[in-house]
Amino acid sequence: MLYSQASANLHTTGQAVLVYLHGLLGSGEDWHSVRQQLDNLPSITIDLPGHGMSALTACCNFRDCCNQISDTLLTHIEPHRPIVLLGYSLGARIAMYGVANTGFPALNVSLVLAEGGNFGLPTAQEREARWQSDHQWAERFRREPIEQVLADWYRQPVFSSLNHEQRQNLVTKRSANLGCAVANMLEATSLAKQDYLLETLNSSPTKTHYICGEKDNKFSQLAERSGLSFSQVANAGHNVHLEQPQALATIITTQLRLHGLN
């Protein structure tokens, strides 16, 4: 069972439950600022396999991860209760995979809010290149001091909007992770092993709303070409919930109202 934390008002209202799924190297604590803005909403945070208080729990692929999330949520809520999945990066990919591939059959997933998640790679060549990259990173996480690997990790182009102080803060914060656990999760949920989800998401009865920062050029372009509804957040890069939690909270509230889930 994955580690999770439920809000105090989970059972005092029949509202849809907001489920927070963090990114690689993160934990449920990453959502603290957003949850403060939305403390009126019933919610559950989950530490994904290999992360946070679930660091010693492993998963072997996307479906296994979805099953573990389902089992965890069903310890808190009834199967018919509406759920809104809010995922960042890896968490967004897991949420989108689950909706596109009936990965949450026992849950009433009513909406996905995907922050900076990749829809997948359309060609075998791209998937092979990504696998080589993810495998190399995983080997570094297994073999090298984690602070050293993280210093390079946060210099990847997707994190280019971070300034020096933000980068150093993330390196310090993420150094609490277990390198081997991160490596295992990175390989189990590699983008190379993910289906290309966009067509299925666009035709799914469960709507996906995409969220990206205006400084995140790569994911802004993905959003604009996706055909999905999306929100672009000013003064934010790849990590919107860290850089602009109030703006993200406003988007969440708006989407819940538009879909009759508030």
PDB file of C-alpha atoms in Angstrom, residues 44-161:
ATOM      1  CA  ILE A  44      -5.726  12.939  -0.839  1.00  0.00           C
ATOM      2  CA  THR A  45      -1.992  13.094  -1.533  1.00  0.00           C
ATOM      3  CA  ILE A  46      -0.133   9.933  -2.504  1.00  0.00           C
ATOM      4  CA  ASP A  47       3.577   9.183  -2.358  1.00  0.00           C
ATOM      5  CA  LEU A  48       4.253   7.219  -5.541  1.00  0.00           C
ATOM      6  CA  PRO A  49       6.338   4.017  -5.471  1.00  0.00           C
ATOM      7  CA  GLY A  50       9.995   4.667  -4.713  1.00  0.00           C
ATOM      8  CA  HIS A  51       9.278   8.130  -3.292  1.00  0.00           C
ATOM      9  CA  GLY A  52       8.701   9.812   0.049  1.00  0.00           C
ATOM     10  CA  MET A  53       7.179   7.471   2.617  1.00  0.00           C
ATOM     11  CA  SER A  54       6.628   4.914  -0.182  1.00  0.00           C
ATOM     12  CA  ALA A  55      10.356   4.763  -0.925  1.00  0.00           C
ATOM     13  CA  LEU A  56      10.579   1.047  -0.143  1.00  0.00           C
ATOM     14  CA  THR A  57       7.576   0.175  -2.339  1.00  0.00           C
ATOM     15  CA  ALA A  58       8.328  -0.693  -5.957  1.00  0.00           C
ATOM     16  CA  CYS A  59       6.256  -1.010  -9.116  1.00  0.00           C
ATOM     17  CA  CYS A  60       7.075  -2.806 -12.342  1.00  0.00           C
ATOM     18  CA  ASN A  61       5.145  -0.760 -14.929  1.00  0.00           C
ATOM     19  CA  PHE A  62       2.408   1.829 -15.458  1.00  0.00           C
ATOM     20  CA  ARG A  63      -0.487  -0.564 -14.877  1.00  0.00           C
ATOM     21  CA  ASP A  64       1.018  -1.833 -11.654  1.00  0.00           C
ATOM     22  CA  CYS A  65       1.394   1.768 -10.489  1.00  0.00           C
ATOM     23  CA  CYS A  66      -2.255   2.492 -11.368  1.00  0.00           C
ATOM     24  CA  ASN A  67      -3.334  -0.595  -9.426  1.00  0.00           C
ATOM     25  CA  GLN A  68      -1.387   0.553  -6.369  1.00  0.00           C
ATOM     26  CA  ILE A  69      -2.945   4.024  -6.585  1.00  0.00           C
ATOM     27  CA  SER A  70      -6.429   2.484  -6.861  1.00  0.00           C
ATOM     28  CA  ASP A  71      -5.878   0.179  -3.889  1.00  0.00           C
ATOM     29  CA  THR A  72      -4.646   3.109  -1.820  1.00  0.00           C
ATOM     30  CA  LEU A  73      -7.564   5.390  -2.705  1.00  0.00           C
ATOM     31  CA  LEU A  74     -10.122   2.681  -1.978  1.00  0.00           C
ATOM     32  CA  THR A  75      -8.907   2.544   1.622  1.00  0.00           C
ATOM     33  CA  HIS A  76     -10.166   6.139   1.951  1.00  0.00           C
ATOM     34  CA  ILE A  77     -13.264   6.448  -0.251  1.00  0.00           C
ATOM     35  CA  GLU A  78     -16.132   4.515  -1.828  1.00  0.00           C
ATOM     36  CA  PRO A  79     -15.667   3.412  -5.455  1.00  0.00           C
ATOM     37  CA  HIS A  80     -18.522   5.613  -6.760  1.00  0.00           C
ATOM     38  CA  ARG A  81     -17.163   8.869  -5.294  1.00  0.00           C
ATOM     39  CA  PRO A  82     -16.022  11.255  -8.062  1.00  0.00           C
ATOM     40  CA  ILE A  83     -12.255  11.723  -8.247  1.00  0.00           C
ATOM     41  CA  VAL A  84     -10.196  14.441  -9.923  1.00  0.00           C
ATOM     42  CA  LEU A  85      -6.614  13.385 -10.623  1.00  0.00           C
ATOM     43  CA  LEU A  86      -4.107  16.247 -10.500  1.00  0.00           C
ATOM     44  CA  GLY A  87      -0.697  15.061 -11.635  1.00  0.00           C
ATOM     45  CA  TYR A  88       2.612  16.777 -12.256  1.00  0.00           C
ATOM     46  CA  SER A  89       5.094  15.441 -14.843  1.00  0.00           C
ATOM     47  CA  LEU A  90       5.404  11.714 -13.968  1.00  0.00           C
ATOM     48  CA  GLY A  91       2.194  11.965 -11.937  1.00  0.00           C
ATOM     49  CA  ALA A  92       0.427  13.510 -14.937  1.00  0.00           C
ATOM     50  CA  ARG A  93       1.679  10.741 -17.211  1.00  0.00           C
ATOM     51  CA  ILE A  94       0.419   8.069 -14.811  1.00  0.00           C
ATOM     52  CA  ALA A  95      -2.984   9.775 -14.562  1.00  0.00           C
ATOM     53  CA  MET A  96      -3.279  10.109 -18.345  1.00  0.00           C
ATOM     54  CA  TYR A  97      -2.131   6.520 -18.885  1.00  0.00           C
ATOM     55  CA  GLY A  98      -4.727   5.284 -16.417  1.00  0.00           C
ATOM     56  CA  VAL A  99      -7.570   7.145 -18.122  1.00  0.00           C
ATOM     57  CA  ALA A 100      -6.451   6.140 -21.623  1.00  0.00           C
ATOM     58  CA  ASN A 101      -5.944   2.470 -20.744  1.00  0.00           C
ATOM     59  CA  THR A 102      -8.715   1.796 -18.203  1.00  0.00           C
ATOM     60  CA  GLY A 103      -6.058   1.637 -15.521  1.00  0.00           C
ATOM     61  CA  PHE A 104      -8.473   2.723 -12.771  1.00  0.00           C
ATOM     62  CA  PRO A 105     -11.511   0.460 -13.405  1.00  0.00           C
ATOM     63  CA  ALA A 106     -12.646   0.508  -9.775  1.00  0.00           C
ATOM     64  CA  LEU A 107     -12.543   4.312  -9.485  1.00  0.00           C
ATOM     65  CA  ASN A 108     -14.886   7.041 -10.681  1.00  0.00           C
ATOM     66  CA  VAL A 109     -12.282   9.294 -12.314  1.00  0.00           C
ATOM     67  CA  SER A 110     -14.262  12.321 -13.496  1.00  0.00           C
ATOM     68  CA  LEU A 111     -11.487  14.669 -14.633  1.00  0.00           C
ATOM     69  CA  VAL A 112      -7.713  14.738 -15.145  1.00  0.00           C
ATOM     70  CA  LEU A 113      -5.679  17.904 -14.596  1.00  0.00           C
ATOM     71  CA  ALA A 114      -2.280  17.265 -16.172  1.00  0.00           C
ATOM     72  CA  GLU A 115       0.534  19.651 -15.283  1.00  0.00           C
ATOM     73  CA  GLY A 116       3.537  19.330 -17.588  1.00  0.00           C
ATOM     74  CA  GLY A 117       2.992  15.697 -18.543  1.00  0.00           C
ATOM     75  CA  ASN A 118       4.263  14.194 -21.802  1.00  0.00           C
ATOM     76  CA  PHE A 119       1.672  12.437 -23.984  1.00  0.00           C
ATOM     77  CA  GLY A 120       4.227   9.916 -25.224  1.00  0.00           C
ATOM     78  CA  LEU A 121       6.625   9.430 -28.131  1.00  0.00           C
ATOM     79  CA  PRO A 122       5.061   8.547 -31.494  1.00  0.00           C
ATOM     80  CA  THR A 123       7.997   6.695 -33.104  1.00  0.00           C
ATOM     81  CA  ALA A 124      10.059   3.655 -32.164  1.00  0.00           C
ATOM     82  CA  GLN A 125      13.237   5.635 -32.828  1.00  0.00           C
ATOM     83  CA  GLU A 126      12.244   8.316 -30.290  1.00  0.00           C
ATOM     84  CA  ARG A 127      11.284   5.682 -27.727  1.00  0.00           C
ATOM     85  CA  GLU A 128      14.621   3.882 -28.125  1.00  0.00           C
ATOM     86  CA  ALA A 129      16.553   7.140 -27.707  1.00  0.00           C
ATOM     87  CA  ARG A 130      14.531   7.986 -24.598  1.00  0.00           C
ATOM     88  CA  TRP A 131      15.128   4.533 -23.127  1.00  0.00           C
ATOM     89  CA  GLN A 132      18.880   4.908 -23.549  1.00  0.00           C
ATOM     90  CA  SER A 133      18.739   8.286 -21.812  1.00  0.00           C
ATOM     91  CA  ASP A 134      16.520   7.107 -18.937  1.00  0.00           C
ATOM     92  CA  HIS A 135      18.628   4.000 -18.437  1.00  0.00           C
ATOM     93  CA  GLN A 136      21.801   6.089 -18.237  1.00  0.00           C
ATOM     94  CA  TRP A 137      20.205   8.388 -15.659  1.00  0.00           C
ATOM     95  CA  ALA A 138      18.988   5.374 -13.694  1.00  0.00           C
ATOM     96  CA  GLU A 139      22.469   3.895 -13.617  1.00  0.00           C
ATOM     97  CA  ARG A 140      23.833   7.188 -12.325  1.00  0.00           C
ATOM     98  CA  PHE A 141      21.180   7.308  -9.586  1.00  0.00           C
ATOM     99  CA  ARG A 142      22.183   3.771  -8.584  1.00  0.00           C
ATOM    100  CA  ARG A 143      25.938   4.315  -8.568  1.00  0.00           C
ATOM    101  CA  GLU A 144      26.748   7.965  -7.805  1.00  0.00           C
ATOM    102  CA  PRO A 145      26.093  10.251  -4.819  1.00  0.00           C
ATOM    103  CA  ILE A 146      22.574  11.544  -5.342  1.00  0.00           C
ATOM    104  CA  GLU A 147      23.559  15.197  -4.834  1.00  0.00           C
ATOM    105  CA  GLN A 148      25.995  14.904  -7.736  1.00  0.00           C
ATOM    106  CA  VAL A 149      23.373  13.367 -10.049  1.00  0.00           C
ATOM    107  CA  LEU A 150      20.730  15.920  -9.084  1.00  0.00           C
ATOM    108  CA  ALA A 151      23.072  18.830  -9.817  1.00  0.00           C
ATOM    109  CA  ASP A 152      23.165  17.592 -13.429  1.00  0.00           C
ATOM    110  CA  TRP A 153      19.504  16.508 -13.512  1.00  0.00           C
ATOM    111  CA  TYR A 154      18.258  20.034 -12.842  1.00  0.00           C
ATOM    112  CA  ARG A 155      20.428  21.425 -15.625  1.00  0.00           C
ATOM    113  CA  GLN A 156      18.362  19.655 -18.266  1.00  0.00           C
ATOM    114  CA  PRO A 157      16.630  21.994 -20.749  1.00  0.00           C
ATOM    115  CA  VAL A 158      13.177  21.388 -19.266  1.00  0.00           C
ATOM    116  CA  PHE A 159      14.339  23.081 -16.047  1.00  0.00           C
ATOM    117  CA  SER A 160      15.961  26.048 -17.797  1.00  0.00           C
ATOM    118  CA  SER A 161      13.590  28.553 -16.155  1.00  0.00           C
TER     119      SER A 161
END
